[in-house]
mmCIF file of C-alpha atoms in Angstrom:
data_model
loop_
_atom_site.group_PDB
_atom_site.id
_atom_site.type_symbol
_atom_site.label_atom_id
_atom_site.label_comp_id
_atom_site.label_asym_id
_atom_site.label_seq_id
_atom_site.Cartn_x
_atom_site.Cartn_y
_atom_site.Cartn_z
ATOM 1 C CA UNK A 1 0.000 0.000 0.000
ATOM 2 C CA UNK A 2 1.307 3.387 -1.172
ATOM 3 C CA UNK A 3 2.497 5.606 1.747
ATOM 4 C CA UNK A 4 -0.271 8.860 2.433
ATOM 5 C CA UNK A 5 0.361 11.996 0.275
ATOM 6 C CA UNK A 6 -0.131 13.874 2.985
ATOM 7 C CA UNK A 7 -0.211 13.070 7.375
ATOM 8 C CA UNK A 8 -1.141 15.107 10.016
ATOM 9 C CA UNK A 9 -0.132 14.183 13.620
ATOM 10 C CA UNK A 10 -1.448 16.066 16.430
ATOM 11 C CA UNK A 11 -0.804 19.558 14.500
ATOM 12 C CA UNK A 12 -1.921 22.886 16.505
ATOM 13 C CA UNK A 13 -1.352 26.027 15.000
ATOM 14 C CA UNK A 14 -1.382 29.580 17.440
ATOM 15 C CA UNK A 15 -1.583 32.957 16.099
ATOM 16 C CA UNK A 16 -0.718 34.762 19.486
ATOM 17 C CA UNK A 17 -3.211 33.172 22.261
ATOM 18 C CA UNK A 18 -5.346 32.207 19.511
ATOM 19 C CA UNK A 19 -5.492 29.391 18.178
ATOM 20 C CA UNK A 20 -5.780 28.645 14.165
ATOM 21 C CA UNK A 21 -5.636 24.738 13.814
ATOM 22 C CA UNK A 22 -6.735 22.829 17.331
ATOM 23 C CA UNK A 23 -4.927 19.174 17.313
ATOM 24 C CA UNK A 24 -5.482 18.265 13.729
ATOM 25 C CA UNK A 25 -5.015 14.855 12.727
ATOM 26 C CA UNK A 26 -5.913 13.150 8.991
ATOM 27 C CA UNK A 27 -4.148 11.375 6.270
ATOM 28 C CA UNK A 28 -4.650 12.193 2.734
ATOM 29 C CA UNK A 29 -4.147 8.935 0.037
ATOM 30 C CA UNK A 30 -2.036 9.180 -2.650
ATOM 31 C CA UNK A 31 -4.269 9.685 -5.797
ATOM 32 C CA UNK A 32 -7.301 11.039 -3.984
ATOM 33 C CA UNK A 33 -8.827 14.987 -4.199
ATOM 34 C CA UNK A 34 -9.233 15.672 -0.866
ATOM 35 C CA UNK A 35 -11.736 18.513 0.134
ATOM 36 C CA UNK A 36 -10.912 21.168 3.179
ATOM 37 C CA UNK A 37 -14.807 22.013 3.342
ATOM 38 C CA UNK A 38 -15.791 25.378 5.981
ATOM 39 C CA UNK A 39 -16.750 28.770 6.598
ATOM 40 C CA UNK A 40 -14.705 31.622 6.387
ATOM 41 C CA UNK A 41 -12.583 31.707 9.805
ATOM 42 C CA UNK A 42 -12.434 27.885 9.816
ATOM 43 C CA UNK A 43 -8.494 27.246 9.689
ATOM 44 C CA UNK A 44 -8.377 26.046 5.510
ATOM 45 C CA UNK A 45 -5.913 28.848 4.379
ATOM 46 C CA UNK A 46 -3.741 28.001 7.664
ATOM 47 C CA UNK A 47 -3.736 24.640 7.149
ATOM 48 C CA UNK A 48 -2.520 25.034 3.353
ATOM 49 C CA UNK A 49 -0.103 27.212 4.909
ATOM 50 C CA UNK A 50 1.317 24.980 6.945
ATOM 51 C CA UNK A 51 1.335 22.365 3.942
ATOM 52 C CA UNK A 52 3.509 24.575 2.072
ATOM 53 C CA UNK A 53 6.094 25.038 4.533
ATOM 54 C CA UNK A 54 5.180 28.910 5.274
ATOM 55 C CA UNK A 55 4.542 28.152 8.215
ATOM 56 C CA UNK A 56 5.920 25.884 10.734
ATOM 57 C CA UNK A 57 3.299 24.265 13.224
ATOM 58 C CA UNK A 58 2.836 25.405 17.271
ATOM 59 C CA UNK A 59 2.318 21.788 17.892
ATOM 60 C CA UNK A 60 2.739 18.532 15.867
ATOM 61 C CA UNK A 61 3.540 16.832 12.986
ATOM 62 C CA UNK A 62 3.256 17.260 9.212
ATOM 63 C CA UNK A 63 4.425 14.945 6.456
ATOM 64 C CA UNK A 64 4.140 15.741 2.697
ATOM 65 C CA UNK A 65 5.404 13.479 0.200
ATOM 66 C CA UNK A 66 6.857 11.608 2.897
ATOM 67 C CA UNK A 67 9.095 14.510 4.155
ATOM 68 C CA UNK A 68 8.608 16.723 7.069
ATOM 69 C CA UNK A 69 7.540 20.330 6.490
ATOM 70 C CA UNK A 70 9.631 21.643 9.231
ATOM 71 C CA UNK A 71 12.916 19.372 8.907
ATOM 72 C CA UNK A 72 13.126 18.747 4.586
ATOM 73 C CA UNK A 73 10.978 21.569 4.003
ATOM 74 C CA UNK A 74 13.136 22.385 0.627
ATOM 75 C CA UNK A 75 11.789 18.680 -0.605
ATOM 76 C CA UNK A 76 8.130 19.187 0.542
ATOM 77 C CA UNK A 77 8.258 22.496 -1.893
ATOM 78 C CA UNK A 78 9.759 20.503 -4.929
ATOM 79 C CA UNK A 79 7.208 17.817 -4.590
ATOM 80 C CA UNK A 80 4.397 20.595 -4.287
ATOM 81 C CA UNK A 81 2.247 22.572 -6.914
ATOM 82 C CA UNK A 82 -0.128 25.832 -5.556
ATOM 83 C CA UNK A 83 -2.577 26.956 -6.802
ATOM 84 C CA UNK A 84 -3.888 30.425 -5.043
ATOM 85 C CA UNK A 85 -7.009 31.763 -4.122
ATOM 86 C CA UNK A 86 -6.027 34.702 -6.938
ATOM 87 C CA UNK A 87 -3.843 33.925 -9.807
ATOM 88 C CA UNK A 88 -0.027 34.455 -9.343
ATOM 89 C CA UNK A 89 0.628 35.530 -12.363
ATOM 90 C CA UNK A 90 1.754 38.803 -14.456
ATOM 91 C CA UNK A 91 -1.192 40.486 -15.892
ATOM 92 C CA UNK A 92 1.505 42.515 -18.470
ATOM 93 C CA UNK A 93 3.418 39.257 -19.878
ATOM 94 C CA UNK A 94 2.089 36.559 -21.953
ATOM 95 C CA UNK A 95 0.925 33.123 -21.242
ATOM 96 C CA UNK A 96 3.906 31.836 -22.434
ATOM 97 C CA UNK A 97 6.023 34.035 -20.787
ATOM 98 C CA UNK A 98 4.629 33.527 -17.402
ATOM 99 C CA UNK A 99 5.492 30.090 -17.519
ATOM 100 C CA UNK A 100 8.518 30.622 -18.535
ATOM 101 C CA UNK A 101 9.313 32.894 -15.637
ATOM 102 C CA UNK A 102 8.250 30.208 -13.361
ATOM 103 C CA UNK A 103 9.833 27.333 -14.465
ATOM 104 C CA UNK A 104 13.003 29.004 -13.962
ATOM 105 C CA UNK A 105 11.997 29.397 -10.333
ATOM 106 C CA UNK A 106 12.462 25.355 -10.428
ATOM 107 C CA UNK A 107 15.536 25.040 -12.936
ATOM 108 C CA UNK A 108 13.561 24.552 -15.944
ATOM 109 C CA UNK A 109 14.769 26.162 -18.790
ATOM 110 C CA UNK A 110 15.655 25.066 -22.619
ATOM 111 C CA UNK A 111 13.811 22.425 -24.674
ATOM 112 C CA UNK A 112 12.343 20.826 -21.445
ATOM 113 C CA UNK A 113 10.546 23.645 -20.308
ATOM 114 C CA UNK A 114 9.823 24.511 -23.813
ATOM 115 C CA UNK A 115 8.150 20.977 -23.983
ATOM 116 C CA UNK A 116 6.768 21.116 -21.136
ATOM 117 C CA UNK A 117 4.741 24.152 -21.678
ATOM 118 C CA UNK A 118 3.375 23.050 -24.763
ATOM 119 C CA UNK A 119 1.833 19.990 -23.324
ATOM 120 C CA UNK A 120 0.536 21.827 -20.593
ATOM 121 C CA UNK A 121 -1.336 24.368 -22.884
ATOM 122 C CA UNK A 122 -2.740 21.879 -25.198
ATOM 123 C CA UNK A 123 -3.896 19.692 -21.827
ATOM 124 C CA UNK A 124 -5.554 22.551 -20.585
ATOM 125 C CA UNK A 125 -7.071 24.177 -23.888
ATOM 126 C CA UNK A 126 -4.847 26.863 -23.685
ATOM 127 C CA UNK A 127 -2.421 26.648 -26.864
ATOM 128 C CA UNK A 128 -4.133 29.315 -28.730
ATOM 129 C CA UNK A 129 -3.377 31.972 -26.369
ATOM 130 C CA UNK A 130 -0.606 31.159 -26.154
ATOM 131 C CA UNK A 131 1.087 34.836 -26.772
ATOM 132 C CA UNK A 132 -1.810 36.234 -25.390
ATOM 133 C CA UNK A 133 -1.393 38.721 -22.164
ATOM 134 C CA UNK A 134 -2.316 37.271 -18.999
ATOM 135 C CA UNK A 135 -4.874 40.563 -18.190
ATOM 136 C CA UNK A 136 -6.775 40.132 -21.318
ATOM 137 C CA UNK A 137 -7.529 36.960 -20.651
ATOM 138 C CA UNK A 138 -10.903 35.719 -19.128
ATOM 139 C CA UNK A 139 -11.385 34.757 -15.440
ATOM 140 C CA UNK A 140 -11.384 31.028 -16.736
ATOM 141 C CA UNK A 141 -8.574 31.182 -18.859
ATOM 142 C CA UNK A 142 -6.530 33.193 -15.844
ATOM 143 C CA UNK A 143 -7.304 29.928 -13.855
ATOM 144 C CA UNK A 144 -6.409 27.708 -16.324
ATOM 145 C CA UNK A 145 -2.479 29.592 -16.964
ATOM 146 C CA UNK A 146 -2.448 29.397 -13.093
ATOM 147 C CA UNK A 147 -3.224 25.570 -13.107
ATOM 148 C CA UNK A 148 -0.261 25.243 -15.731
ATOM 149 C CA UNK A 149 2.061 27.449 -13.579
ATOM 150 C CA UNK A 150 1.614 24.999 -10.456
ATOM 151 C CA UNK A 151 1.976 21.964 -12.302
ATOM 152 C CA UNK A 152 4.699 23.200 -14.027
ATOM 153 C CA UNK A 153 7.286 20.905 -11.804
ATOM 154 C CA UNK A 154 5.373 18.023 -12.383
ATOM 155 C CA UNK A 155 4.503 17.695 -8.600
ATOM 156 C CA UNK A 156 2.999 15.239 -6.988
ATOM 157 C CA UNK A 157 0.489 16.939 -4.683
ATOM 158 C CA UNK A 158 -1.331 20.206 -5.456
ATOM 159 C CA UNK A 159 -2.805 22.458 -3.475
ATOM 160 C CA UNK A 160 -5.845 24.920 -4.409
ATOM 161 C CA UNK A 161 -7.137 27.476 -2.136
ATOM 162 C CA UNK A 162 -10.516 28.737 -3.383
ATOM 163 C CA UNK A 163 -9.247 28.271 -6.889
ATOM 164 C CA UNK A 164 -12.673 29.630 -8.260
ATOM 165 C CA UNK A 165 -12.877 31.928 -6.789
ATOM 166 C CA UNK A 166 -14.630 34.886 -8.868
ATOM 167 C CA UNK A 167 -15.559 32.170 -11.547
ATOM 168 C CA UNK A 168 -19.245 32.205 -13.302
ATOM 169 C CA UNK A 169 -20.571 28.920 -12.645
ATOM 170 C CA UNK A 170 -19.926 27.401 -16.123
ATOM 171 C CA UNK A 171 -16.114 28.293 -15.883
ATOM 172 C CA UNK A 172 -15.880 26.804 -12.608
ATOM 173 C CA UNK A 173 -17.630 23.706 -14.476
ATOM 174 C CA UNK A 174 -14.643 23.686 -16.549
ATOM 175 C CA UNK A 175 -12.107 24.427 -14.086
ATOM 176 C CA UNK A 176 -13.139 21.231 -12.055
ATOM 177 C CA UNK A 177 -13.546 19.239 -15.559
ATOM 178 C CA UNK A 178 -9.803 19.792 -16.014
ATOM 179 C CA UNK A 179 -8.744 18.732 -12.548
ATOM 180 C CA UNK A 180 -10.762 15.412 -12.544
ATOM 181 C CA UNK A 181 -8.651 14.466 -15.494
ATOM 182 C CA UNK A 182 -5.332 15.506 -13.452
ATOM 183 C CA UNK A 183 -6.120 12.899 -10.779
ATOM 184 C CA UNK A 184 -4.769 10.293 -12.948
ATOM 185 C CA UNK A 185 -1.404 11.755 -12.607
ATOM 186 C CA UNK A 186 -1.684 14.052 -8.936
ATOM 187 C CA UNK A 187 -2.506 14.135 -5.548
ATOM 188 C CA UNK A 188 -5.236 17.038 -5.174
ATOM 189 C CA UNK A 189 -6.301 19.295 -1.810
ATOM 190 C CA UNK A 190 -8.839 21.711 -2.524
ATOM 191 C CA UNK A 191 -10.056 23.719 0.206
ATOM 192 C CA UNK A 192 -13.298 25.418 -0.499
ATOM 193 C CA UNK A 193 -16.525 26.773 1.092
ATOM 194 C CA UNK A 194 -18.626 25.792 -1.890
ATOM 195 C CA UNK A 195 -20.706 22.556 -1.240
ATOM 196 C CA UNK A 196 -20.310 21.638 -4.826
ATOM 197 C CA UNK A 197 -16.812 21.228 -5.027
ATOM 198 C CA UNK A 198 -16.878 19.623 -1.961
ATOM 199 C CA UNK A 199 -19.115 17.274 -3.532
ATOM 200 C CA UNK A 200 -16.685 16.402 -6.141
ATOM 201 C CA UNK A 201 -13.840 14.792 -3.846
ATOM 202 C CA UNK A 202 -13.165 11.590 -2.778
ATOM 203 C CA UNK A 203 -12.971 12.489 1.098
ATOM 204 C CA UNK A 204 -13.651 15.911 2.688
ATOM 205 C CA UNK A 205 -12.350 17.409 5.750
ATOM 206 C CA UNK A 206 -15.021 19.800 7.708
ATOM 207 C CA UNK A 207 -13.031 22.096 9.480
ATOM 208 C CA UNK A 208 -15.237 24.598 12.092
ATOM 209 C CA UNK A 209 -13.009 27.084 14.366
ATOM 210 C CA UNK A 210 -10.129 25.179 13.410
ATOM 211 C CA UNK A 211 -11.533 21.763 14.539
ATOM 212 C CA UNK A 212 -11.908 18.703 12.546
ATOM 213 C CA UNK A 213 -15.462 17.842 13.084
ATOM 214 C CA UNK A 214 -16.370 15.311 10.452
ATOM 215 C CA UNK A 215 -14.158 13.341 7.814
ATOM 216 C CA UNK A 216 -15.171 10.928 4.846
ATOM 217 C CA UNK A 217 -16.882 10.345 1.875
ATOM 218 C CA UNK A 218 -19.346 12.823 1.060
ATOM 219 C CA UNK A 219 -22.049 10.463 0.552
ATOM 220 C CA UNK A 220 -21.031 7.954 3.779
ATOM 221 C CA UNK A 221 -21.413 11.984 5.760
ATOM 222 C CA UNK A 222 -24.610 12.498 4.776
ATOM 223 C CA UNK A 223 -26.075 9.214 4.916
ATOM 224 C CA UNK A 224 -25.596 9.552 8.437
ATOM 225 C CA UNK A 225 -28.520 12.016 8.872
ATOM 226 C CA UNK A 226 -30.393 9.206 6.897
ATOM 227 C CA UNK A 227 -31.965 9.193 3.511
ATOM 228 C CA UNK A 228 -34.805 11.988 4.239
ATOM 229 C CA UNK A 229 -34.418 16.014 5.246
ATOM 230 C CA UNK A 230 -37.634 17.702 6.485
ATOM 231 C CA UNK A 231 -37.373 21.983 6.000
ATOM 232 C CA UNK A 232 -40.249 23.596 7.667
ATOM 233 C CA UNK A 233 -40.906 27.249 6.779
ATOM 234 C CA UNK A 234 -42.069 29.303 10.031
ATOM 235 C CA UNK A 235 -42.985 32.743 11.505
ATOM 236 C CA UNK A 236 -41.933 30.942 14.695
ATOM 237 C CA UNK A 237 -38.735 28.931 14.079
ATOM 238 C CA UNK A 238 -37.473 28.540 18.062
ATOM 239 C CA UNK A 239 -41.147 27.683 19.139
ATOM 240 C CA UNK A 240 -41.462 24.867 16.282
ATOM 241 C CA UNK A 241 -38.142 23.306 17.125
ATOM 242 C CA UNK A 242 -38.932 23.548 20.880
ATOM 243 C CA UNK A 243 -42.849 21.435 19.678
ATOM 244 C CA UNK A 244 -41.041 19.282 17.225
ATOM 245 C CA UNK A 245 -38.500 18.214 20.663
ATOM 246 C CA UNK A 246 -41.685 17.728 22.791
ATOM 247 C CA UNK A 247 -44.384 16.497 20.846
ATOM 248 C CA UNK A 248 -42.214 14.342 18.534
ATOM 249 C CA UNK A 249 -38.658 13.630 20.439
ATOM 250 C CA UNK A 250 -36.716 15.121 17.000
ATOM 251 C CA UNK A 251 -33.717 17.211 17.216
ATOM 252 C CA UNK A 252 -34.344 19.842 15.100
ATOM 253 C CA UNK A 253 -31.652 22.883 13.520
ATOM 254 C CA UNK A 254 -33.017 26.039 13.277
ATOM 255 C CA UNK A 255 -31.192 28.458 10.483
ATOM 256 C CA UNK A 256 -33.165 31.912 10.310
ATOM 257 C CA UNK A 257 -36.781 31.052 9.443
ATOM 258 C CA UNK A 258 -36.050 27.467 8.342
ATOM 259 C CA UNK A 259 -36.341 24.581 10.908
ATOM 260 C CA UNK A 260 -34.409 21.452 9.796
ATOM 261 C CA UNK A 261 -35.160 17.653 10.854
ATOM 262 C CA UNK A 262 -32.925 14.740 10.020
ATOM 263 C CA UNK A 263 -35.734 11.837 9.998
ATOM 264 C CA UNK A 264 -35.987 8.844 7.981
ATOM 265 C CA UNK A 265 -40.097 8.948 8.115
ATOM 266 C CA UNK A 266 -40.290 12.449 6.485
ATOM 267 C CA UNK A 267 -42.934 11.733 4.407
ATOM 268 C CA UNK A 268 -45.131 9.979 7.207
ATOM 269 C CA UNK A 269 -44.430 12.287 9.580
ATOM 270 C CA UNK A 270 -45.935 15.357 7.273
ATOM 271 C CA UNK A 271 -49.350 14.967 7.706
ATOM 272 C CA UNK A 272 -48.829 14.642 11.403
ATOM 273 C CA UNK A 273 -47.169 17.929 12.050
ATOM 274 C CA UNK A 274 -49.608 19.793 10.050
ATOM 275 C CA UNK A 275 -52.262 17.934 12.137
ATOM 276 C CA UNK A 276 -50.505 18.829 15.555
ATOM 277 C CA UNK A 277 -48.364 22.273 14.574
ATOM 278 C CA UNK A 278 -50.523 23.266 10.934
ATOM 279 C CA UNK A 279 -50.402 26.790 12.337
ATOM 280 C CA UNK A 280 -47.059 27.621 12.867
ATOM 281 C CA UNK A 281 -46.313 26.273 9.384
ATOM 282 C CA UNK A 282 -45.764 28.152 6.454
ATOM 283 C CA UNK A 283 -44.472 25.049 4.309
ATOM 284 C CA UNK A 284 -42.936 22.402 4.402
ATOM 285 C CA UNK A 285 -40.295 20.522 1.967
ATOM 286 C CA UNK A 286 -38.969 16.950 2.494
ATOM 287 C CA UNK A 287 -34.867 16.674 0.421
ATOM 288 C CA UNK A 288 -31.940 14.280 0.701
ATOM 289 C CA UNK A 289 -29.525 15.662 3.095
ATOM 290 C CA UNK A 290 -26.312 17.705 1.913
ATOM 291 C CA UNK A 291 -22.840 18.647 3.245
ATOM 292 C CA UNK A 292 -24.137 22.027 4.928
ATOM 293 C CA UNK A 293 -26.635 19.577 6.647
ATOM 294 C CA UNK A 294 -23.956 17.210 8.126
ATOM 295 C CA UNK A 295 -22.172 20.467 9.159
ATOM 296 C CA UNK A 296 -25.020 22.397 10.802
ATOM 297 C CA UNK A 297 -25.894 19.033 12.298
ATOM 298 C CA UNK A 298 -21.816 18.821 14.123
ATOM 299 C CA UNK A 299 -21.592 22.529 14.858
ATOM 300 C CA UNK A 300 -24.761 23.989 15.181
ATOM 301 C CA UNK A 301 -24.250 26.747 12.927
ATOM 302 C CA UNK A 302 -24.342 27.219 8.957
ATOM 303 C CA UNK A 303 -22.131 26.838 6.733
ATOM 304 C CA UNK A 304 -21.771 30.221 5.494
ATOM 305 C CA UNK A 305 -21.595 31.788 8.644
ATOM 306 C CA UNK A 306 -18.094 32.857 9.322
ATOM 307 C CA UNK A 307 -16.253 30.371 11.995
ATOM 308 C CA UNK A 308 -16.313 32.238 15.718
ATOM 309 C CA UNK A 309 -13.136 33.904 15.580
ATOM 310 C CA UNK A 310 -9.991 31.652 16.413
ATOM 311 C CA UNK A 311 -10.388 30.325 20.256
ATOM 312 C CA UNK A 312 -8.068 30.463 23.730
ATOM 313 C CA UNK A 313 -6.267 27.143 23.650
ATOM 314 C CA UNK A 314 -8.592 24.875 26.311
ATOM 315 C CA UNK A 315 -6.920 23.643 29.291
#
């Protein structure tokens, strides 16, 4: 069995008295896109970080490529691709000259970067622009050039932070198009707060206040609030979830107006809340459960609320 792309031991990460990453341990496989799913706040972008050796941890252990980020950070870095939340790349020199630029940051130069640049382009549909500049490029085609930059090296794990970021929803189609075929050939991380893309890895991470709360399979998370979601539309959202508790013993989530159940009986439980609670109800909706759901259901809080701001170590 191949040895982890990527393993965290134990790793705590302190900005100050505050604390960024709280005793974070995983293992990412060799060959796998791995999601970093969370809110704003919730320790992605540090964790990345730390992957890329620009930061050591407070606390702990990481191994990438089977080096340590701390000790052999120089062969963690040549092993590594990056792919930003923004595109590092010169908006006033051409595609072709951007690449250039950074392949010389890792000793490529001559026919073999030459070579290697043309096979990137036509991989990534990018050949034709190939003299364009960088700023008159699209938002999709900037991502693209950005994709070629960090794979440049030929790593063998790549990390993108929010890498669409800014995209319309049919270039981020593409984008993710592309990096399903570079799995063949790359260990991916992808930390996002987009359910979506989350929904497009093999495992995801769900990081809250710098916590690991839940890890695995999309699908095998969800399935654990069971096959059925009941959203109930009310004037009264604290009273219904405090009914729902009492009349029906179900632990219900409670996101502005919206009350959420996890119950496998949705659909014959319906008629018997609008029989017992019909007039605090403004409608009702039964759904299969989703990421957000699996997260509100560990935290408490949405998805797309921004993480409580980084926490006093605990005793």
């Amino acid at each position: 069995m191949s040895e982890a792309a990527v393993t965290l031991t134990a790793v705590t990460f302190r900005y100050g008295s505050h604390v960024a990453l709280h005793n974070l341990s995983l293992e990412v496989p060799t060959g796998s896109c791995f999601g970093l799913l969370g809110p704003n706040g919730s320790g992605k972008t540090t964790l990345m970080r730390l992957l890329a050796t620009l930061l050591p941890p407070t606390h702990g252990h990481l191994r990438v490529c089977g080096f340590d980020t701390v000790r052999e950070a120089d062969a963690v870095r040549r092993c590594l691709g990056i792919v930003f939340q923004h595109p590092a790349l010169d908006g006033d020199l051409t595609v072709e000259e951007n690449l250039r630029l950074h392949g010389a940051f890792y000793g490529l130069r001559g026919p073999e970067l030459t070579q290697r640049i043309e096979e990137l382009l036509e991989r990534l549909g990018l050949s034709d622009q190939k003299r364009t500049l960088v700023k008159r490029l699209s938002g999709g085609q900037q991502r693209r050039v950005d994709l070629a930059r960090g794979l440049l090296h030929r790593p063998k794990l790549l990390l993108l932070d929010e890498p669409t970021t800014g995209l319309d929803p049919l270039a981020r189609h593409g984008f993710w198009q592309l990096l399903h075929l570079l799995r063949q050939t790359v260990t991916l991380i992808v930390a996002t707060h987009l359910l979506e893309e989350a929904e497009r890895c093999d495992t995801v991470a769900l990081l809250d206040a710098g916590r690991l709360v839940a890890l695995g399979a999309p699908k095998a998370l969800t399935s654990t609030l069971g096959d059925e979601l009941l959203c109930l539309e009310t004037p009264v959202p604290e009273t219904l979830a405090q009914a729902l508790q009492t009349h029906f013993g179900l632990e219900a989530h409670v996101i502005g107006n919206s009350v959420r159940v996890a119950t496998p009986h949705a659909h014959a439980l319906l008629p018997r809340l609008y029989e017992s609670l019909g007039d605090r109800l403004q409608s009702a909706t039964i759904r299969h459960p989703t990421l957000e759901d699996v997260f509100l259901a560990y935290t408490g809080h949405p998805l797309q609320a921004t993480s409580p701001l980084p926490f006093a170590e605990a005793p």
